[in-house]
Amino acid sequence: MFRPFTAVLRPLALASLVANVALIVTGAAVRLTDSGLGCPTWPKCTDGSYTTTSAMGVHGVIEFGNRMLTFVLVALAIACFLGALGRPRRRSLVRLSIAVGLGIPMQGVIGGITVLTHLNPWVVGLHFLLSIALITVAYAFWRRIDEGDAAPVLLVPAPLRALGVLTTLASLAVVAVGVVVTGSGPHSGDRGAKRNGLDPAAISQVHADLVFLLIGLSVALWFALRAVPAPAAAVRAAGVLVIVELSQGLIGFVQYFTHLPVILVAAHMLGAGLVWWATLGALWSLRERPVVAESTPAGQTPAPAPSKDPVPAA
């Protein structure tokens, strides 16, 4: 019964990852069109309806549409779970698929709290950070499909692994402080929503300083990987990270000096998700998990371990 899902598990996992990044974009649309209270209550859209009504106008449609993406995420999570069940001896995949599935309703609950608290900027920020956490787990699930379950093996010297971890922490700090910057700016999701009270210029400077640190660390990682016998995939992943960061930084500076036009803010929020995706890719490329060969009875020759998990029959 699991074969149809198992056969396309990797595309399903990628679709789940992309959908979680897309959730950032739809959330940006809600915020940037002042539709944060388009559905003024939760879990219903209005006191008398679970769906948007004509009286809610376009803001209700936008907010309700963002809520409907949750069902797409749930459907993908269920499909990934069923596909993972079809992989023999891959409990790690099942656990990761469950983690993704549980994170989605949690995200919906926090989204509801943002509405019930009239878009409190700190709760809205938590809503975004949970998306980052979901992207992390969805990415891990996607990458683990083609890996084994042996202990991770470093592909680079330990100091470069440490540099990769430091770069990841800097990337997470950039994203987190970016959330605080957003909470101090004008795009609150509703004209009556409060801001966090921090000075936008001051917190933006902190954010910019962290961006410079992140780019410096990423460039150092790329050069260091080129200087040692590192796998080509690791060098390429670090290079992609630098390119994505520079693109995101350019958008960030232009949006700041052009007074935060909506289209650039939306692009910057999408860029935050892509920077984190690229960060995970760079970190992941520094190690591998070999496939564990199955034990065989005495007197028999063990079969070579496949490079990828076979797709079993149902």
Coordinates of C-alpha atoms in Angstrom, one line a residue:
M1 CA 0.0 0.0 0.0
F2 CA 3.0 2.3 0.5
R3 CA 4.6 1.7 -2.9
P4 CA 3.0 4.6 -4.8
F5 CA 4.3 7.0 -2.2
T6 CA 7.7 5.3 -1.7
A7 CA 8.4 5.4 -5.4
V8 CA 8.2 9.2 -5.5
L9 CA 9.4 9.9 -2.0
R10 CA 12.2 12.2 -2.9
P11 CA 10.0 14.4 -5.2
L12 CA 7.4 14.5 -2.4
A13 CA 10.1 15.5 0.1
L14 CA 11.3 18.3 -2.2
A15 CA 7.7 19.4 -2.7
S16 CA 7.2 19.6 1.1
L17 CA 10.4 21.6 1.5
V18 CA 9.4 24.0 -1.3
A19 CA 5.9 24.4 0.2
N20 CA 7.3 25.4 3.5
V21 CA 9.4 28.0 1.9
A22 CA 6.3 29.2 -0.1
L23 CA 4.6 29.6 3.3
I24 CA 7.0 32.5 4.0
V25 CA 5.9 34.1 0.7
T26 CA 2.2 33.8 1.3
G27 CA 2.8 35.1 4.9
A28 CA 4.6 38.0 3.3
A29 CA 1.6 38.7 1.1
V30 CA -0.6 38.8 4.1
R31 CA 1.7 41.2 5.9
L32 CA 2.4 43.5 3.0
T33 CA -1.2 43.9 1.9
D34 CA -2.4 44.7 5.5
S35 CA -4.4 41.5 5.4
G36 CA -3.2 40.2 8.8
L37 CA -6.6 40.6 10.2
G38 CA -8.5 39.8 7.0
C39 CA -9.9 37.0 9.0
P40 CA -10.4 38.7 12.4
T41 CA -10.7 35.6 14.5
W42 CA -9.4 32.0 14.6
P43 CA -9.9 29.1 14.0
K44 CA -13.0 30.6 12.2
C45 CA -12.5 33.3 9.6
T46 CA -15.4 35.3 11.1
D47 CA -17.6 34.6 14.2
G48 CA -20.1 32.9 11.9
S49 CA -18.0 31.3 9.2
Y50 CA -14.9 29.2 8.8
T51 CA -14.4 30.6 5.3
T52 CA -14.0 34.2 4.1
T53 CA -17.1 36.1 3.1
S54 CA -17.7 38.8 0.5
A55 CA -17.9 41.3 3.3
M56 CA -14.3 40.6 4.2
G57 CA -13.2 41.8 0.7
V58 CA -9.7 41.1 -0.8
H59 CA -8.0 41.1 2.6
G60 CA -10.2 38.2 3.7
V61 CA -9.3 36.3 0.6
I62 CA -5.6 36.8 1.0
E63 CA -5.6 35.8 4.7
F64 CA -7.9 32.8 4.1
G65 CA -5.7 31.7 1.2
N66 CA -2.7 31.7 3.4
R67 CA -4.6 29.5 5.9
M68 CA -5.5 27.1 3.1
L69 CA -1.8 26.4 2.3
T70 CA -1.7 24.6 5.7
F71 CA -3.9 21.8 4.1
V72 CA -1.4 21.5 1.2
L73 CA 1.4 21.1 3.7
V74 CA -0.5 18.5 5.7
A75 CA -1.3 16.5 2.6
L76 CA 2.4 16.5 1.6
A77 CA 3.5 15.6 5.1
I78 CA 1.1 12.6 5.2
A79 CA 2.3 11.4 1.8
C80 CA 5.9 11.7 3.0
F81 CA 5.1 9.7 6.1
L82 CA 3.5 6.9 4.1
G83 CA 6.4 6.9 1.7
A84 CA 8.9 6.7 4.6
L85 CA 7.0 3.7 6.1
G86 CA 7.7 1.9 2.8
R87 CA 11.4 2.2 3.3
P88 CA 12.7 -0.8 5.2
R89 CA 14.8 -0.2 8.3
R90 CA 14.6 3.6 7.9
R91 CA 13.1 4.7 11.2
S92 CA 15.0 7.9 11.0
L93 CA 13.0 8.9 7.9
V94 CA 9.7 8.0 9.7
R95 CA 10.7 10.2 12.7
L96 CA 11.6 13.1 10.5
S97 CA 8.4 12.9 8.6
I98 CA 6.5 12.8 11.8
A99 CA 8.4 15.9 13.0
V100 CA 7.4 17.8 9.9
G101 CA 3.8 16.7 10.2
L102 CA 3.5 17.8 13.9
G103 CA 5.1 21.1 13.1
I104 CA 2.4 22.1 10.6
P105 CA -0.5 22.2 13.1
M106 CA 1.8 23.9 15.6
Q107 CA 2.4 26.5 13.0
G108 CA -1.3 26.9 12.5
V109 CA -1.9 27.4 16.2
I110 CA 0.8 30.1 16.4
G111 CA -0.7 31.7 13.4
G112 CA -4.1 31.7 15.2
I113 CA -2.4 33.3 18.3
T114 CA -1.0 36.1 16.1
V115 CA -4.6 36.9 15.0
L116 CA -6.0 36.6 18.5
T117 CA -3.2 38.9 19.8
H118 CA -3.9 41.4 17.0
L119 CA -0.6 40.7 15.3
N120 CA 1.7 41.1 18.3
P121 CA 5.1 41.6 16.6
W122 CA 6.9 39.1 18.8
V123 CA 4.3 36.4 18.2
V124 CA 4.5 37.2 14.4
G125 CA 8.2 36.8 14.7
L126 CA 7.8 33.4 16.4
H127 CA 5.5 32.4 13.6
F128 CA 8.3 33.1 11.0
L129 CA 10.9 31.4 13.1
L130 CA 8.8 28.2 13.3
S131 CA 8.8 28.3 9.4
I132 CA 12.6 28.3 9.6
A133 CA 12.5 25.3 11.9
L134 CA 10.1 23.5 9.6
I135 CA 12.3 24.2 6.6
T136 CA 15.2 22.7 8.6
V137 CA 13.4 19.4 9.4
A138 CA 11.9 19.2 5.8
Y139 CA 15.4 19.7 4.4
A140 CA 16.9 17.0 6.6
F141 CA 14.1 14.6 5.6
W142 CA 14.8 15.3 1.9
R143 CA 18.6 14.8 2.2
R144 CA 18.3 11.7 4.4
I145 CA 16.4 9.8 1.7
D146 CA 19.5 9.1 -0.2
E147 CA 21.7 8.5 2.8
G148 CA 22.4 5.5 5.0
D149 CA 21.9 5.3 8.7
A150 CA 25.5 4.9 9.7
A151 CA 27.2 7.5 12.0
P152 CA 28.1 10.7 10.1
V153 CA 31.6 10.8 8.6
L154 CA 33.4 14.1 8.1
L155 CA 34.5 14.8 4.5
V156 CA 36.7 17.7 5.5
P157 CA 39.1 18.5 8.3
A158 CA 37.5 19.1 11.7
P159 CA 38.4 22.8 11.7
L160 CA 36.4 23.3 8.5
R161 CA 33.5 21.5 10.0
A162 CA 33.7 24.0 13.0
L163 CA 33.8 26.9 10.5
G164 CA 30.7 25.4 8.8
V165 CA 28.9 25.3 12.1
L166 CA 29.9 28.8 13.0
T167 CA 28.6 30.0 9.6
T168 CA 25.3 28.3 10.2
L169 CA 25.0 30.0 13.6
A170 CA 25.7 33.3 12.0
S171 CA 23.1 32.7 9.4
L172 CA 20.5 31.8 12.0
A173 CA 21.4 35.0 13.9
V174 CA 20.9 37.0 10.7
V175 CA 17.5 35.5 10.2
A176 CA 16.5 36.0 13.9
V177 CA 17.6 39.7 14.0
G178 CA 15.9 40.2 10.6
V179 CA 12.6 39.2 12.3
V180 CA 13.2 41.8 14.9
V181 CA 13.9 44.4 12.3
T182 CA 10.6 43.5 10.6
G183 CA 8.8 43.9 13.9
S184 CA 10.1 47.5 14.2
G185 CA 9.2 48.5 10.7
P186 CA 6.0 49.8 9.0
H187 CA 4.7 46.5 7.5
S188 CA 2.7 45.2 10.4
G189 CA 0.1 43.3 8.6
D190 CA -2.7 45.7 9.6
R191 CA -2.8 49.5 9.9
G192 CA -3.7 49.2 13.6
A193 CA -1.2 46.6 14.7
K194 CA 1.5 47.6 17.2
R195 CA 5.2 47.5 16.6
N196 CA 7.9 46.2 19.0
G197 CA 9.1 49.7 19.9
L198 CA 12.7 49.3 18.9
D199 CA 14.5 51.9 16.9
P200 CA 14.4 50.6 13.3
A201 CA 17.7 52.3 12.3
A202 CA 19.6 50.9 15.3
I203 CA 18.3 47.3 14.9
S204 CA 18.8 47.5 11.1
Q205 CA 22.5 48.4 11.8
V206 CA 22.9 45.3 14.0
H207 CA 21.3 43.2 11.3
A208 CA 23.7 44.7 8.7
D209 CA 26.7 44.0 10.9
L210 CA 25.6 40.3 11.2
V211 CA 25.2 40.1 7.5
F212 CA 28.7 41.3 6.9
L213 CA 29.9 38.7 9.4
L214 CA 28.0 36.0 7.7
I215 CA 29.3 36.8 4.3
G216 CA 32.8 36.9 5.6
L217 CA 32.5 33.5 7.2
S218 CA 30.9 32.1 4.1
V219 CA 33.6 33.4 1.8
A220 CA 36.2 32.1 4.2
L221 CA 34.5 28.7 4.1
W222 CA 34.5 28.6 0.3
F223 CA 38.2 29.5 0.1
A224 CA 39.1 27.0 2.8
L225 CA 37.2 24.2 1.0
R226 CA 39.0 25.0 -2.2
A227 CA 42.4 24.9 -0.4
V228 CA 42.0 21.4 1.0
P229 CA 40.9 18.1 -0.7
A230 CA 37.2 18.8 -0.1
P231 CA 34.5 17.2 -2.2
A232 CA 33.4 19.2 -5.3
A233 CA 29.9 19.2 -3.9
A234 CA 31.0 20.9 -0.7
V235 CA 32.9 23.7 -2.7
R236 CA 29.8 24.1 -4.9
A237 CA 27.4 24.3 -1.9
A238 CA 29.6 27.0 -0.2
G239 CA 29.8 28.9 -3.5
V240 CA 26.0 28.8 -3.8
L241 CA 25.6 30.1 -0.3
V242 CA 27.9 33.1 -1.0
I243 CA 25.9 34.0 -4.2
V244 CA 22.6 33.7 -2.4
E245 CA 23.8 35.8 0.5
L246 CA 25.2 38.5 -1.8
S247 CA 21.9 38.6 -3.7
Q248 CA 19.9 38.8 -0.5
G249 CA 22.2 41.5 0.9
L250 CA 21.7 43.6 -2.2
I251 CA 18.0 43.4 -2.0
G252 CA 18.2 44.3 1.7
F253 CA 20.2 47.4 1.1
V254 CA 18.1 48.6 -1.8
Q255 CA 14.9 48.1 0.1
Y256 CA 16.2 50.0 3.1
F257 CA 17.4 53.0 1.1
T258 CA 14.2 53.0 -1.0
H259 CA 12.0 53.1 2.1
L260 CA 10.8 49.4 2.0
P261 CA 8.8 49.1 -1.2
V262 CA 6.4 46.1 -0.9
I263 CA 7.8 44.1 -3.8
L264 CA 11.4 44.3 -2.4
V265 CA 10.3 43.4 1.1
A266 CA 8.5 40.3 -0.3
A267 CA 11.6 39.3 -2.2
H268 CA 13.7 39.8 0.9
M269 CA 11.5 37.5 2.9
L270 CA 11.7 34.9 0.2
G271 CA 15.5 35.4 0.3
A272 CA 15.6 34.7 4.0
G273 CA 14.2 31.2 3.3
L274 CA 16.6 30.6 0.5
V275 CA 19.6 31.8 2.5
W276 CA 18.7 29.3 5.2
W277 CA 18.2 26.6 2.6
A278 CA 21.6 27.3 1.1
T279 CA 23.1 27.4 4.6
L280 CA 21.8 23.9 5.3
G281 CA 23.1 22.7 2.0
A282 CA 26.6 24.0 2.8
L283 CA 26.6 22.4 6.3
W284 CA 25.2 19.1 5.0
S285 CA 27.9 18.8 2.3
L286 CA 30.7 18.6 4.9
R287 CA 29.6 15.1 6.0
E288 CA 28.0 11.9 4.8
R289 CA 26.2 8.9 6.3
P290 CA 27.3 5.7 4.7
V291 CA 24.8 2.9 4.0
V292 CA 25.1 0.2 6.6
A293 CA 25.6 -3.2 4.9
E294 CA 23.2 -5.9 6.2
S295 CA 24.7 -8.8 8.2
T296 CA 24.7 -12.2 6.4
P297 CA 24.7 -15.7 7.8
A298 CA 28.1 -17.4 8.2
G299 CA 29.5 -18.9 5.0
Q300 CA 27.6 -16.5 2.7
T301 CA 29.1 -13.6 0.9
P302 CA 27.6 -10.3 1.9
A303 CA 25.9 -8.3 -0.8
P304 CA 27.5 -4.9 -1.5
A305 CA 25.7 -2.0 0.1
P306 CA 23.7 0.1 -2.4
S307 CA 24.5 3.7 -2.8
K308 CA 20.8 4.6 -2.4
D309 CA 18.0 2.9 -0.7
P310 CA 16.1 0.5 -2.9
V311 CA 12.4 1.0 -3.4
P312 CA 10.7 -2.1 -2.0
A313 CA 7.5 -3.7 -3.1
A314 CA 4.5 -3.1 -1.0

